[in-house]
Tab-separated table of C-alpha atoms and ligand atoms in Angstrom:
chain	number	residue	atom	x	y	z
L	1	UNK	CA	0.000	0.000	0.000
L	2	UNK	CA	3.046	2.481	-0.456
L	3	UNK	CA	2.070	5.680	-1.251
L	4	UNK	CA	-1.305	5.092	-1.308
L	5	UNK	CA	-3.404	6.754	1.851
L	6	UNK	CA	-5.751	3.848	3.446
L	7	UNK	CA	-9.546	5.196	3.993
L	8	UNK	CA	-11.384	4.056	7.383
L	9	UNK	CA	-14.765	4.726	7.843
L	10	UNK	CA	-15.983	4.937	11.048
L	11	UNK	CA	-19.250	4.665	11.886
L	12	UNK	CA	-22.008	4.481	15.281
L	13	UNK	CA	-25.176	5.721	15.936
L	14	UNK	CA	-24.290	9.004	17.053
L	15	UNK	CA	-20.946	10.953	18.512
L	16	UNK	CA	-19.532	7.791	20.322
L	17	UNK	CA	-17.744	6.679	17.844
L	18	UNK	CA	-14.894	9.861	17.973
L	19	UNK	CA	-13.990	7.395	21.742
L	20	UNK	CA	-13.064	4.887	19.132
L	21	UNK	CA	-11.909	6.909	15.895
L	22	UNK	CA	-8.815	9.220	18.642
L	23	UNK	CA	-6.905	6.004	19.321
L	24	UNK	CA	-7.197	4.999	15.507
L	25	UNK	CA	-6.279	8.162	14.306
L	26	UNK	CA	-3.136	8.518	16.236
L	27	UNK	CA	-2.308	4.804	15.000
L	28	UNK	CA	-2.489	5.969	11.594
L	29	UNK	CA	-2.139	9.794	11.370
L	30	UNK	CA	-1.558	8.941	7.383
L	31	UNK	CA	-4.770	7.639	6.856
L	32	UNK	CA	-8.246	9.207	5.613
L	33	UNK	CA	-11.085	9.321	7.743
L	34	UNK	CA	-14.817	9.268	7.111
L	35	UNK	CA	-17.293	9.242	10.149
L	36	UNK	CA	-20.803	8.442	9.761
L	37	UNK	CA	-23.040	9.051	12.840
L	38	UNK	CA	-26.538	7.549	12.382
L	39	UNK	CA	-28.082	10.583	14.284
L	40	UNK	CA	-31.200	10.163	12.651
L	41	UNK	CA	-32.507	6.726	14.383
L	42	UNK	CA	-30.112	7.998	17.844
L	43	UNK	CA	-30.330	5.930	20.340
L	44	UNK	CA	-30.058	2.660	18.708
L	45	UNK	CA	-30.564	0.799	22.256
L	46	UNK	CA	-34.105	0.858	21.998
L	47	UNK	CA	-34.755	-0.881	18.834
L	48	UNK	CA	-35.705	-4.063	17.712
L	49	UNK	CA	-32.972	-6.174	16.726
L	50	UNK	CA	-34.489	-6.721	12.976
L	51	UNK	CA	-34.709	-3.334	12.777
L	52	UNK	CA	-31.494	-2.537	13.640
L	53	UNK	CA	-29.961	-4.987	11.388
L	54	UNK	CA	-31.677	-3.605	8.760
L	55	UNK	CA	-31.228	-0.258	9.315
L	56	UNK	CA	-27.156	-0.445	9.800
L	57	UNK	CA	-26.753	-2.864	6.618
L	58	UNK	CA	-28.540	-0.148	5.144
L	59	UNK	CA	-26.142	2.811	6.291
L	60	UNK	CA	-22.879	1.323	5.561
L	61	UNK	CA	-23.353	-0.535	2.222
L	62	UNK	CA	-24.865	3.028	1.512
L	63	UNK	CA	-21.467	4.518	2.778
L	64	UNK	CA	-19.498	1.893	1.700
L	65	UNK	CA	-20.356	2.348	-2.313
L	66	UNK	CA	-20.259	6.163	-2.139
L	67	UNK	CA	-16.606	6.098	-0.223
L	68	UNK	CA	-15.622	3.111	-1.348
L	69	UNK	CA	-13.201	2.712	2.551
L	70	UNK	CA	-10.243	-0.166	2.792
L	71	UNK	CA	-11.828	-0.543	6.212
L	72	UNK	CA	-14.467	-0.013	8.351
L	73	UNK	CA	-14.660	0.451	12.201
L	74	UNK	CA	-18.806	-0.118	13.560
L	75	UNK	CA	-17.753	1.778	16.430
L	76	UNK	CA	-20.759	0.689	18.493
L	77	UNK	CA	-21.210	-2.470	20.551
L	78	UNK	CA	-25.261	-2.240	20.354
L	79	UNK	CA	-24.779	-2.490	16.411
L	80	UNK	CA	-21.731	-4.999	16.272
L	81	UNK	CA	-23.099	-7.634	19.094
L	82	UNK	CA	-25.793	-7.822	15.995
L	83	UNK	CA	-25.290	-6.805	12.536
L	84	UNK	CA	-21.591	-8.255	12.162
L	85	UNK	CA	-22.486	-11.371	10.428
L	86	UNK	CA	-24.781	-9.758	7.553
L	87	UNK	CA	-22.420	-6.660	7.209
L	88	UNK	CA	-19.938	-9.088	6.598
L	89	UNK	CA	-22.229	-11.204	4.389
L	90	UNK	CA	-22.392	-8.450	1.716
L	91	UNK	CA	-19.121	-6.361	1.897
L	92	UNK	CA	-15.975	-7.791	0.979
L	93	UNK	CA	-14.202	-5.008	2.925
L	94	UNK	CA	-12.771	-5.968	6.649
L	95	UNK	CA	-14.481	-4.873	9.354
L	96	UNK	CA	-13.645	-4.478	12.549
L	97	UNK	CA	-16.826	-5.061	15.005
L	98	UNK	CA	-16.312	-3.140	18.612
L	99	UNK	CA	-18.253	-5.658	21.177
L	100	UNK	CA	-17.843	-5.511	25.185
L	101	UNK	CA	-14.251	-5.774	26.558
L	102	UNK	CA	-15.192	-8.275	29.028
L	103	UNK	CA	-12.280	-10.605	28.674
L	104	UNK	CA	-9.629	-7.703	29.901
L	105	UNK	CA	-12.239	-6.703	32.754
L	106	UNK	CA	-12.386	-10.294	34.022
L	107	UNK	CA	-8.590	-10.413	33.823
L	108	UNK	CA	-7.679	-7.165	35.464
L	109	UNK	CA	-10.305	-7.543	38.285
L	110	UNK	CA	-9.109	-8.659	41.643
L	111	UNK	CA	-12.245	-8.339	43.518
L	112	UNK	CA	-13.688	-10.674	40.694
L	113	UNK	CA	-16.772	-8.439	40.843
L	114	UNK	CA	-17.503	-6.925	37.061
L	115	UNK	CA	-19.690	-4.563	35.796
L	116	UNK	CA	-21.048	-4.129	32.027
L	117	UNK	CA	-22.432	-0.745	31.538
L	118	UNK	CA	-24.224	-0.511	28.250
L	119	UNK	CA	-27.252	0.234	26.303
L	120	UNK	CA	-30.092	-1.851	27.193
L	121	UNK	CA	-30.049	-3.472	23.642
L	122	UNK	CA	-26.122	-4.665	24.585
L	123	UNK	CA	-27.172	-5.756	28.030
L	124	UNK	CA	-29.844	-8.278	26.359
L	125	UNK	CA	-27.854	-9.192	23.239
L	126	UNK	CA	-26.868	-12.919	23.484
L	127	UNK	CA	-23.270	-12.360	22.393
L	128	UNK	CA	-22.629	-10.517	25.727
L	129	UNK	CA	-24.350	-13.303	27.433
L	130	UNK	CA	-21.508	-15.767	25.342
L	131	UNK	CA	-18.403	-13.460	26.586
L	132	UNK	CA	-19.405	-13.365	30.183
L	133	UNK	CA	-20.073	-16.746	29.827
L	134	UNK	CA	-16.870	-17.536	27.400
L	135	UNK	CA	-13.791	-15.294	29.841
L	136	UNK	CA	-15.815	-14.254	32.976
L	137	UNK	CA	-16.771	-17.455	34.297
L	138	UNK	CA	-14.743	-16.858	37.834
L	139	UNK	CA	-16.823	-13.290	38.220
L	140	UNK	CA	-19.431	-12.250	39.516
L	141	UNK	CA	-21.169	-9.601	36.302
L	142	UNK	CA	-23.298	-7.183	36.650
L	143	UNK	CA	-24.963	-5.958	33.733
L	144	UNK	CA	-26.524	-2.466	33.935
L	145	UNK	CA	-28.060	-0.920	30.817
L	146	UNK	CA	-28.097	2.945	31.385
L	147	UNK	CA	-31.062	3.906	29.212
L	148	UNK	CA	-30.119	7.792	28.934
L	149	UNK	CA	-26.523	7.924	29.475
L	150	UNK	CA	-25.739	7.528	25.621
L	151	UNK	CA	-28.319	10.870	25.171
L	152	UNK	CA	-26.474	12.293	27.767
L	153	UNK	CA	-23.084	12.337	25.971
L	154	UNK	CA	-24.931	13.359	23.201
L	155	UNK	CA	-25.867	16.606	24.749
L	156	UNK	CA	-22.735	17.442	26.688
L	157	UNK	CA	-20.640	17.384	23.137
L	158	UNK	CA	-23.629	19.227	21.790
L	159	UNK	CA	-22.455	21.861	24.372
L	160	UNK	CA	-25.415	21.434	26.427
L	161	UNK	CA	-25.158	21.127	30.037
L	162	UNK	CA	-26.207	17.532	31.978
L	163	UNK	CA	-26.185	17.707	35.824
L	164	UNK	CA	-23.241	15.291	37.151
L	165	UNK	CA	-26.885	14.075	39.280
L	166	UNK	CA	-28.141	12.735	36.395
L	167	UNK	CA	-25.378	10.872	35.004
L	168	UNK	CA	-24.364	9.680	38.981
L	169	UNK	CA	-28.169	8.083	38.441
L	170	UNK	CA	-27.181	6.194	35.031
L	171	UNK	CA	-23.594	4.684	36.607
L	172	UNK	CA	-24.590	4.222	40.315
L	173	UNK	CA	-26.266	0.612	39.796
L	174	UNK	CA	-22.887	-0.764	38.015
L	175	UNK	CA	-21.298	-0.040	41.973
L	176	UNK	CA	-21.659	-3.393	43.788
L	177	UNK	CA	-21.155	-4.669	47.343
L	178	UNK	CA	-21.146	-8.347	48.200
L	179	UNK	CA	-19.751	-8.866	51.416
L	180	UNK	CA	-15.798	-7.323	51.827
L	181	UNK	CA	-15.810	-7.372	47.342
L	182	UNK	CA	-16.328	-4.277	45.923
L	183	UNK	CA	-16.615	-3.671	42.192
L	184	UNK	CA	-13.436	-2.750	40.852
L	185	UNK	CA	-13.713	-3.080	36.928
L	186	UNK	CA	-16.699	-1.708	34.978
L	187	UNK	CA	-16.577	-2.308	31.457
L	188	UNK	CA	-17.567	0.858	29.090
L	189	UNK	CA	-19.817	-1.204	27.033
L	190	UNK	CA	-21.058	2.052	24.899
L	191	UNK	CA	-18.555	4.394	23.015
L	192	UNK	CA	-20.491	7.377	23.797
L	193	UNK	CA	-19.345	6.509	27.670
L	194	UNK	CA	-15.802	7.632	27.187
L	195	UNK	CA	-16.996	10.882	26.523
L	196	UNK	CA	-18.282	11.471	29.711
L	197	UNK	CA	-15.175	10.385	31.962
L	198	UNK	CA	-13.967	13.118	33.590
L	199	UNK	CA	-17.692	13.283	35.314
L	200	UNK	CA	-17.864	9.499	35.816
L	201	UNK	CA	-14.370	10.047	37.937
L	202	UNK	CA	-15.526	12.409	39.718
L	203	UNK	CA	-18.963	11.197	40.966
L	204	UNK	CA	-18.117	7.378	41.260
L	205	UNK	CA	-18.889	6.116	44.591
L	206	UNK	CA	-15.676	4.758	44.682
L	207	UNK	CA	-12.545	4.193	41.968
L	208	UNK	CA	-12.729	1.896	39.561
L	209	UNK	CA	-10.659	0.291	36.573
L	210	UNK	CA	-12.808	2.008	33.686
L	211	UNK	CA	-12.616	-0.812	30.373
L	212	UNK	CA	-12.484	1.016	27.161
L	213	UNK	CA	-12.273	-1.166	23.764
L	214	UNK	CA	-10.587	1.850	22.347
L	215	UNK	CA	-7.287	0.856	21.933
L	216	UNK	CA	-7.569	-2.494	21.570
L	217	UNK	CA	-9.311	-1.451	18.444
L	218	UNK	CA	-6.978	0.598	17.106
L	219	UNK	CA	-4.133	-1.918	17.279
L	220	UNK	CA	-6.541	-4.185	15.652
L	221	UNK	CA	-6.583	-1.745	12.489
L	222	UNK	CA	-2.431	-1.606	12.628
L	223	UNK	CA	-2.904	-5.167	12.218
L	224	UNK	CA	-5.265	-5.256	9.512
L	225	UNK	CA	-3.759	-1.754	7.315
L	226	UNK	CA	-0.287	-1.890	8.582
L	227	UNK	CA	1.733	0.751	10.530
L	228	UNK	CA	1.871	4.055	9.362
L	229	UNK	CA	3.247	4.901	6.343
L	230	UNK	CA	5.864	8.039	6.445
L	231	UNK	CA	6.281	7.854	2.589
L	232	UNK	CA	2.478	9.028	2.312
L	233	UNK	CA	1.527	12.272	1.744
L	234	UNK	CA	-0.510	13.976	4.852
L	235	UNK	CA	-3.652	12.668	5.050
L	236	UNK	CA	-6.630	15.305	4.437
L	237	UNK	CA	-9.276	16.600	6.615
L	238	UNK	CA	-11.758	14.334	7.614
L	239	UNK	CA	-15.092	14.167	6.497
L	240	UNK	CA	-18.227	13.560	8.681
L	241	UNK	CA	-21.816	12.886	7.743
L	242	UNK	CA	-25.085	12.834	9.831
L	243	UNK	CA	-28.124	11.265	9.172
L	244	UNK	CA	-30.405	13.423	10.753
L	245	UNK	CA	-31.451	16.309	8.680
L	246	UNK	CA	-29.984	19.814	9.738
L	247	UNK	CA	-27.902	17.842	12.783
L	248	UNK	CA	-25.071	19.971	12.192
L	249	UNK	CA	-24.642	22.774	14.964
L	250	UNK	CA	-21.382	25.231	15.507
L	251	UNK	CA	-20.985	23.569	18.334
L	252	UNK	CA	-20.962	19.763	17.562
L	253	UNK	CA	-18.875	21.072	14.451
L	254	UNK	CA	-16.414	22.623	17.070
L	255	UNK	CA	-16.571	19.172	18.973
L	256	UNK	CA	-15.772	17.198	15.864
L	257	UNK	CA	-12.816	19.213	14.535
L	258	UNK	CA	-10.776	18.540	17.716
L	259	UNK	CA	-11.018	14.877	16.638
L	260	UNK	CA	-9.818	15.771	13.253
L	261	UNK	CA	-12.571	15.679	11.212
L	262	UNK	CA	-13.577	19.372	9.374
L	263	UNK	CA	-15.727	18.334	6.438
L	264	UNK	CA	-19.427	18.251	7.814
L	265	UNK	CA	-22.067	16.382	5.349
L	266	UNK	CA	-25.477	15.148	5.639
L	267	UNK	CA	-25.442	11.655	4.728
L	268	UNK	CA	-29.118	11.979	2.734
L	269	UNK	CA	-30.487	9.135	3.737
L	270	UNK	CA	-34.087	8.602	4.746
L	271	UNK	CA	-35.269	8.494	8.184
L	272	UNK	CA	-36.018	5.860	9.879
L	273	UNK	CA	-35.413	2.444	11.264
L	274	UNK	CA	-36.918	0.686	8.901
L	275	UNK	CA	-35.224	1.718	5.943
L	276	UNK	CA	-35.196	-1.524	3.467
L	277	UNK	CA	-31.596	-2.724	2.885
L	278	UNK	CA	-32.111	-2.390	-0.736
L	279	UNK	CA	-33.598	0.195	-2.497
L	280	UNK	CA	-31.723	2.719	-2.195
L	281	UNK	CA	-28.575	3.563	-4.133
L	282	UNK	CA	-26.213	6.321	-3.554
Y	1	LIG	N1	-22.603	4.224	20.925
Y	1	LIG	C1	-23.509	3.117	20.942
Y	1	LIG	C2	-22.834	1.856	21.513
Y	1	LIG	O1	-21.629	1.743	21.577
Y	1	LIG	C3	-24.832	3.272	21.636
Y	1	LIG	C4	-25.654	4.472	21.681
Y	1	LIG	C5	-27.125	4.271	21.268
Y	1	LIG	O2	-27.966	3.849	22.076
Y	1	LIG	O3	-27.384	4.535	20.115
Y	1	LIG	O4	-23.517	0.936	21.872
């Protein structure tokens, strides 16, 4: 691939996906980068898993075709413990699924007591019932699915404000107590989550290990695309597309260009969950 600049599309239902794209980028500063946030069906926790399968095929073979990527991140756990295996059914691009990092919680625990903090479609999905069951067999899990947490990091890098009481009311259940074991590990099962950190630090009940598939992630795309190339020109500016008509503010753009990305597009495409995964070219 000498000389020629990789493009990585990331995509999620909203701004979480930027958690995921920062560790990427700085793995491959040479590369191009197109984020698609599916603002227009935000939050994708709520809805049914057909739909939702639909609804993402729809979104990235649309994005796929019109930016034609090397790879593409589904920067979203509520989307990849689902849609993986049809995504990967129709596009003969590599993909790279982000799914809860349960494994490194149960390994880094000591009190052995675990926390998954996710959507409430995540929480349900039966691939996080196979990883708890699969590497976290010697811990006790909680799973807490934090209904407006996700909406809350929306707002905040919106530049609205969200009382630290209301997000304290969307963690507190992942703090446990059983007997002398506290919870020490809670798994960020929800890449808007990162963006909210500084507040989860400073309203936890206690301190925690906080377990972000971030980086894991990115090393996973040096190992698919390669290190970075220095013989490459500088990659450009980054483009980003919403789905939700007239999403763009000044401040979200703001928000987005400190991640890189200073191209802002609506992705034109219709509304909806149920948008048919044909039927609509772009
Ligand atoms: N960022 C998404 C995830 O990682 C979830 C947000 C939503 O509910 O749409 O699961």
């Amino acid at each position: 691939m000498s000389g020629k600049r990789p493009t990585i599309l990331v995509f999620d239902s909203g701004v979480g996906g930027l958690t995921v794209l920062a560790p990427i980028r700085q793995a491959r500063p040479d590369a191009d980068y197109v984020y698609v946030g599916d603002t227009a069906c935000f939050p994708y926790g709520d809805l049914p898993e057909q739909q939702l399968i639909d609804r993402v095929t729809a979104v990235i073979t649309a994005m796929a075709d019109r930016f034609k990527p090397d790879l593409i991140v589904v920067a979203c756990h509520t989307a990849s413990t689902l849609v993986l295996p049809e995504l990967r059914s129709r596009l003969a691009i590599p993909i790279i699924g982000t799914v809860p990092a349960i494994k490194p919680a149960a390994e880094q625990s000591k009190s052995k007591l675990v926390t998954v903090l996710a959507t409430q479609g995540t929480v349900k999905r039966d691939y996080t019932a196979g990883l708890i069951r699969d590497y976290a067999s010697d811990c006790d899990v909680t799973l807490v699915s934090a209904r407006l947490l996700a909406g809350h990091a929306e707002a905040v890098l919106r530049g609205e404000h969200v009382e630290d009481a209301a997000i304290l009311k969307e963690i507190a259940p992942a703090f446990v107590t059983k007997g002398e074991r506290r919870t020490d590990c809670i798994v960020l099962a929800c890449t808007h989550y990162p963006l909210l950190m500084d507040v989860f630090e400073r309203v936890a009940p206690w301190p925690v290990q906080w377990i972000d598939p971030a980086p894991a992630i990115a090393r996973r795309v040096v190992q698919l695309l390669g290190e970075s190339k220095t013989d490459t020109a500088p990659s450009k500016a980054g483009i980003a597309l919403l789905t939700q008509e007239s999403g763009w503010t000044a401040a979200l753009e703001k928000a987005f260009a400190t991640y890189g990305l200073d191209r802002f597009l609506n992705a034109s495409l219709p509304d909806g969950p149920n948008v048919p995964a044909k039927g609509f070219g772009v």
